[in-house]
PDB file of C-alpha atoms in Angstrom:
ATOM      1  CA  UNK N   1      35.588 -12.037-221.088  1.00 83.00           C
ATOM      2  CA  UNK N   2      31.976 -10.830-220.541  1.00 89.00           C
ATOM      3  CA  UNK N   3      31.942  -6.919-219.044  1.00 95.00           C
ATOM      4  CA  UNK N   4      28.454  -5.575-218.523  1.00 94.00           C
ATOM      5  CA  UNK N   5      28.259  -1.246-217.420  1.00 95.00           C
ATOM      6  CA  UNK N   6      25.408  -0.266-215.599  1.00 93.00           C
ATOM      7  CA  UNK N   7      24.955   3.502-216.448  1.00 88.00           C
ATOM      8  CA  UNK N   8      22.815   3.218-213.091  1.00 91.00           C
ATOM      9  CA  UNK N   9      25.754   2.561-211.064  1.00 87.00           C
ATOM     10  CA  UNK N  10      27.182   4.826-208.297  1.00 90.00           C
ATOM     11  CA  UNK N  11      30.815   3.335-209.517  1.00 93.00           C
ATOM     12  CA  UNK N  12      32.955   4.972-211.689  1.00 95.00           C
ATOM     13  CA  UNK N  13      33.019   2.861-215.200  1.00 96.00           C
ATOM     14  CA  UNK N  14      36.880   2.261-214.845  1.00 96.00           C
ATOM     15  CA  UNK N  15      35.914   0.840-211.369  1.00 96.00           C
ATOM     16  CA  UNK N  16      33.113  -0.989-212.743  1.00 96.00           C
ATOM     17  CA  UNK N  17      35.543  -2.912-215.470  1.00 97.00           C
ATOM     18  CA  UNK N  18      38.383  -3.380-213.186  1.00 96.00           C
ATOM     19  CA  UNK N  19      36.108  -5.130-210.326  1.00 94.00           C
ATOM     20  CA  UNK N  20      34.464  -7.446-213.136  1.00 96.00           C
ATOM     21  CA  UNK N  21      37.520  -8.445-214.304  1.00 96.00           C
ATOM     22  CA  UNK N  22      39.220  -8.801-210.905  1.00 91.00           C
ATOM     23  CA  UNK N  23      36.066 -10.883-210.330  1.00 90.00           C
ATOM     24  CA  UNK N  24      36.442 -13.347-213.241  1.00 93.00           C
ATOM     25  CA  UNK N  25      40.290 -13.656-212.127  1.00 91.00           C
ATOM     26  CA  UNK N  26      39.429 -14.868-209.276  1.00 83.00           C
ATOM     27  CA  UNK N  27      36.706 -17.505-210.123  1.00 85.00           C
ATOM     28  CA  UNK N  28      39.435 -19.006-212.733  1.00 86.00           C
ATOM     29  CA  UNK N  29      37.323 -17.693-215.490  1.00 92.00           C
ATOM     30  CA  UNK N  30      40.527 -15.766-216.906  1.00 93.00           C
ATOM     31  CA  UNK N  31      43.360 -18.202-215.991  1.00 93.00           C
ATOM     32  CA  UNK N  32      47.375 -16.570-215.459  1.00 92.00           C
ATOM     33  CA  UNK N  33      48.854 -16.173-219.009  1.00 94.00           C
ATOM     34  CA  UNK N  34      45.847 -15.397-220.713  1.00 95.00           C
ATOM     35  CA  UNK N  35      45.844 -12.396-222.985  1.00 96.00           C
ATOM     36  CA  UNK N  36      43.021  -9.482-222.347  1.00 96.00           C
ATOM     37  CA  UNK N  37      41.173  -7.341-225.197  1.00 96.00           C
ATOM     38  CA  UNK N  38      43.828  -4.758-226.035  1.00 94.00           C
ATOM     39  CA  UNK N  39      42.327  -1.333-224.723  1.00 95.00           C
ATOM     40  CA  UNK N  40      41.133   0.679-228.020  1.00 95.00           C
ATOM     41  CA  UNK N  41      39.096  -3.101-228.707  1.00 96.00           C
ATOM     42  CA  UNK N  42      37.273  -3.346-224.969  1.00 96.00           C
ATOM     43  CA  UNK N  43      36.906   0.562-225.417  1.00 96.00           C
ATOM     44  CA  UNK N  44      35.231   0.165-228.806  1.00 96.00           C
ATOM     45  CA  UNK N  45      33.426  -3.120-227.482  1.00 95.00           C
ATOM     46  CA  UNK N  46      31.939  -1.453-224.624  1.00 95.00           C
ATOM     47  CA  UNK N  47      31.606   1.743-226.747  1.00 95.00           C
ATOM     48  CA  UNK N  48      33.397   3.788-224.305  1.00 96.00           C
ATOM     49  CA  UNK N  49      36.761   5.786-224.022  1.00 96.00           C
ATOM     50  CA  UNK N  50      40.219   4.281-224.240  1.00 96.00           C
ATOM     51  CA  UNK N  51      41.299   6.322-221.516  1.00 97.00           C
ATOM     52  CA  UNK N  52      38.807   4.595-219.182  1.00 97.00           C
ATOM     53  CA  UNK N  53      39.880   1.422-220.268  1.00 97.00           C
ATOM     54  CA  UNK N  54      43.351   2.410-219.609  1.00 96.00           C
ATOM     55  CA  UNK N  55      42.629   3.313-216.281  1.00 97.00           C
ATOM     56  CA  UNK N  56      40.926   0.354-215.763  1.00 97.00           C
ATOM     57  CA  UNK N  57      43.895  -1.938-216.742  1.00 97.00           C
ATOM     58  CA  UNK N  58      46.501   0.837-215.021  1.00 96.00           C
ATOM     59  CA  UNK N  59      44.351  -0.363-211.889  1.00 95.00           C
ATOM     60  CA  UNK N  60      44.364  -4.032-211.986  1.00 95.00           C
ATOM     61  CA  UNK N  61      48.263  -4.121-212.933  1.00 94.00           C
ATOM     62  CA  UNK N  62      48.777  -2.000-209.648  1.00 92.00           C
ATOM     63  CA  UNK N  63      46.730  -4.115-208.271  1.00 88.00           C
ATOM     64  CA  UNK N  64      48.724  -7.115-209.125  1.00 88.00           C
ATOM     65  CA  UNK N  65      46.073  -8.817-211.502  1.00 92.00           C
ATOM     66  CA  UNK N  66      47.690  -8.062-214.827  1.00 95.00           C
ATOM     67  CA  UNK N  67      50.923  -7.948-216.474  1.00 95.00           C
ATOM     68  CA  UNK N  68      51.491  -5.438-218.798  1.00 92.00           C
ATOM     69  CA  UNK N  69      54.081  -6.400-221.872  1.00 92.00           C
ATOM     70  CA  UNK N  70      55.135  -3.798-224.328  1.00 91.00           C
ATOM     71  CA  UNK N  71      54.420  -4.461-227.621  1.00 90.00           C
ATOM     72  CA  UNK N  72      52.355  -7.901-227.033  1.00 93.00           C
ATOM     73  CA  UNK N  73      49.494  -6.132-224.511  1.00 92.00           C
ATOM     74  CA  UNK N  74      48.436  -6.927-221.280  1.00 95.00           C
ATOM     75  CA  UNK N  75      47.854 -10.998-219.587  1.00 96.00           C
ATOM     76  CA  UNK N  76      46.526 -12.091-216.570  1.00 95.00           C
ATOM     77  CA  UNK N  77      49.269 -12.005-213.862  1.00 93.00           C
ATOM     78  CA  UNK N  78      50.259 -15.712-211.574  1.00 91.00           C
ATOM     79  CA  UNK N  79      48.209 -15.339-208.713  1.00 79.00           C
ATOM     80  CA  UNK N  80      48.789 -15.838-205.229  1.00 73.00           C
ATOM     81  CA  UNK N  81      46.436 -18.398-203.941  1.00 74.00           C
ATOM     82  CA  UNK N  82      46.519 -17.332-200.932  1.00 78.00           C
ATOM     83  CA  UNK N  83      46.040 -13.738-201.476  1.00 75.00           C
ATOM     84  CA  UNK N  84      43.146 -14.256-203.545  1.00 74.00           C
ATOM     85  CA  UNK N  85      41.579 -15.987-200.446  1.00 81.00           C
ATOM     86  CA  UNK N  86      41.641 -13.453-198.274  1.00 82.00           C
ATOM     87  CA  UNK N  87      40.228 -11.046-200.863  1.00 78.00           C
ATOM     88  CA  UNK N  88      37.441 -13.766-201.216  1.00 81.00           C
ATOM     89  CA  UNK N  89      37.103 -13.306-197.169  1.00 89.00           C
ATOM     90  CA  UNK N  90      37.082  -9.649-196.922  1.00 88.00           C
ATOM     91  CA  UNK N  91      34.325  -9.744-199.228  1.00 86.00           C
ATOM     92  CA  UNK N  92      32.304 -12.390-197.502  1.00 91.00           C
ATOM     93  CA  UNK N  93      33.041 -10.510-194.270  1.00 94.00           C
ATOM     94  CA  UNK N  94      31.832  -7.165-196.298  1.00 93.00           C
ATOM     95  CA  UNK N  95      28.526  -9.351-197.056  1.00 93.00           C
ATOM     96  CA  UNK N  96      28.031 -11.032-193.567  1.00 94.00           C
ATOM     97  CA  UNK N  97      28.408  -7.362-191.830  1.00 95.00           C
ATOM     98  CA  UNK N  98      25.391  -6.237-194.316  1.00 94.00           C
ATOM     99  CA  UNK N  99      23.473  -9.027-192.871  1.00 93.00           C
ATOM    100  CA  UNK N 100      24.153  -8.730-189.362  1.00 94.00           C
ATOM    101  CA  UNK N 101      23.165  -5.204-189.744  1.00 95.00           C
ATOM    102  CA  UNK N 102      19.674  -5.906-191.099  1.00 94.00           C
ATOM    103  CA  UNK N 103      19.597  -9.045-188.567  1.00 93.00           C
ATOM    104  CA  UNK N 104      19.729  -6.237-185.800  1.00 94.00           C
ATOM    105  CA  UNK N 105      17.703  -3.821-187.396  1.00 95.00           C
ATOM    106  CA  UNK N 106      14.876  -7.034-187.241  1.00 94.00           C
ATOM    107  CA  UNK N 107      15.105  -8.055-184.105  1.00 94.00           C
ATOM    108  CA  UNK N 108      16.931 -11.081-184.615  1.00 94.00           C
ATOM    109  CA  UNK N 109      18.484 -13.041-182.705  1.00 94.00           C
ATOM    110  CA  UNK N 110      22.035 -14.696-183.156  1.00 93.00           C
ATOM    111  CA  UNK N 111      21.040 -18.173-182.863  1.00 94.00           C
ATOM    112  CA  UNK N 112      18.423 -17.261-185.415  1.00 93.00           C
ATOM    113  CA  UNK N 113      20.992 -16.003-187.340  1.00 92.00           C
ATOM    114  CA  UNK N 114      22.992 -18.642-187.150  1.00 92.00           C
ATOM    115  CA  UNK N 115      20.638 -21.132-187.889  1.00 93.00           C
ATOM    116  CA  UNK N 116      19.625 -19.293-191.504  1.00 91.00           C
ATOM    117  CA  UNK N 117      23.152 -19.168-192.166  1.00 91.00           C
ATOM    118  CA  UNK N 118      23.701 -22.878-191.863  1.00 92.00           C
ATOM    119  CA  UNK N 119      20.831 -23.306-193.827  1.00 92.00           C
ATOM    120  CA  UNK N 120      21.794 -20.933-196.716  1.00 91.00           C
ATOM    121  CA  UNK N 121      25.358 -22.743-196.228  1.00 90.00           C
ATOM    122  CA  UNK N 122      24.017 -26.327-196.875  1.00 91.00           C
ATOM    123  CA  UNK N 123      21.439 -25.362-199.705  1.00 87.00           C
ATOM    124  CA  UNK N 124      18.083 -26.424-198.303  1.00 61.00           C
TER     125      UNK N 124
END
């Protein structure tokens, strides 16, 4: 599990580890079942608090992306496939309003837009 904090950042730290981590869950890069750093180890990894790891973990089990076991620590939870699509698409909708914004702000027009779309879409 590879957590980078950006002392930069607007976000919160808790925020910052819980979205990473809700991130890699979702690529498959933390599969169901699979056991996370306990808290006191990310917090000393990441040479932060425990409580803001704890936050961060309180966060993503309320969110439905970890399991929490007493006595053994916390795992990724099973995830819905289907739910973790439409998180995918709010996000790419989040993204594609960003660029229609700066589309408008430049003039564009839609079929221009469309047409850098399809060519972001099919790599060339």
């Amino acid at each position: 599990m590879n957590i980078i904090i950006s002392n930069s950042s607007g976000k919160p730290i808790y925020e910052q580890i819980a979205d990473q981590i809700k991130e890699q869950i979702m690529a498959g890069a933390l599969p169901a079942g699979e056991a996370l750093p306990s808290m006191r180890l990310l917090a000393r990894e990441l040479r932060i608090s425990v409580i803001t790891t704890k936050r961060a973990y309180e966060e993503l089990e309320r969110d439905g992306f970890l399991e929490n076991v007493p006595g053994k620590g916390c795992f990724v939870a099973p995830q819905n496939r289907e739910l973790l699509r439409e998180a995918r698409l709010r996000k790419v909708e989040e993204y594609l309003s960003l660029a229609v914004s700066e589309a408008r702000r430049g003039a564009f027009s839609l079929e221009e837009l469309h047409e850098i779309l399809d060519l972001l879409y099919k790599g060339e």
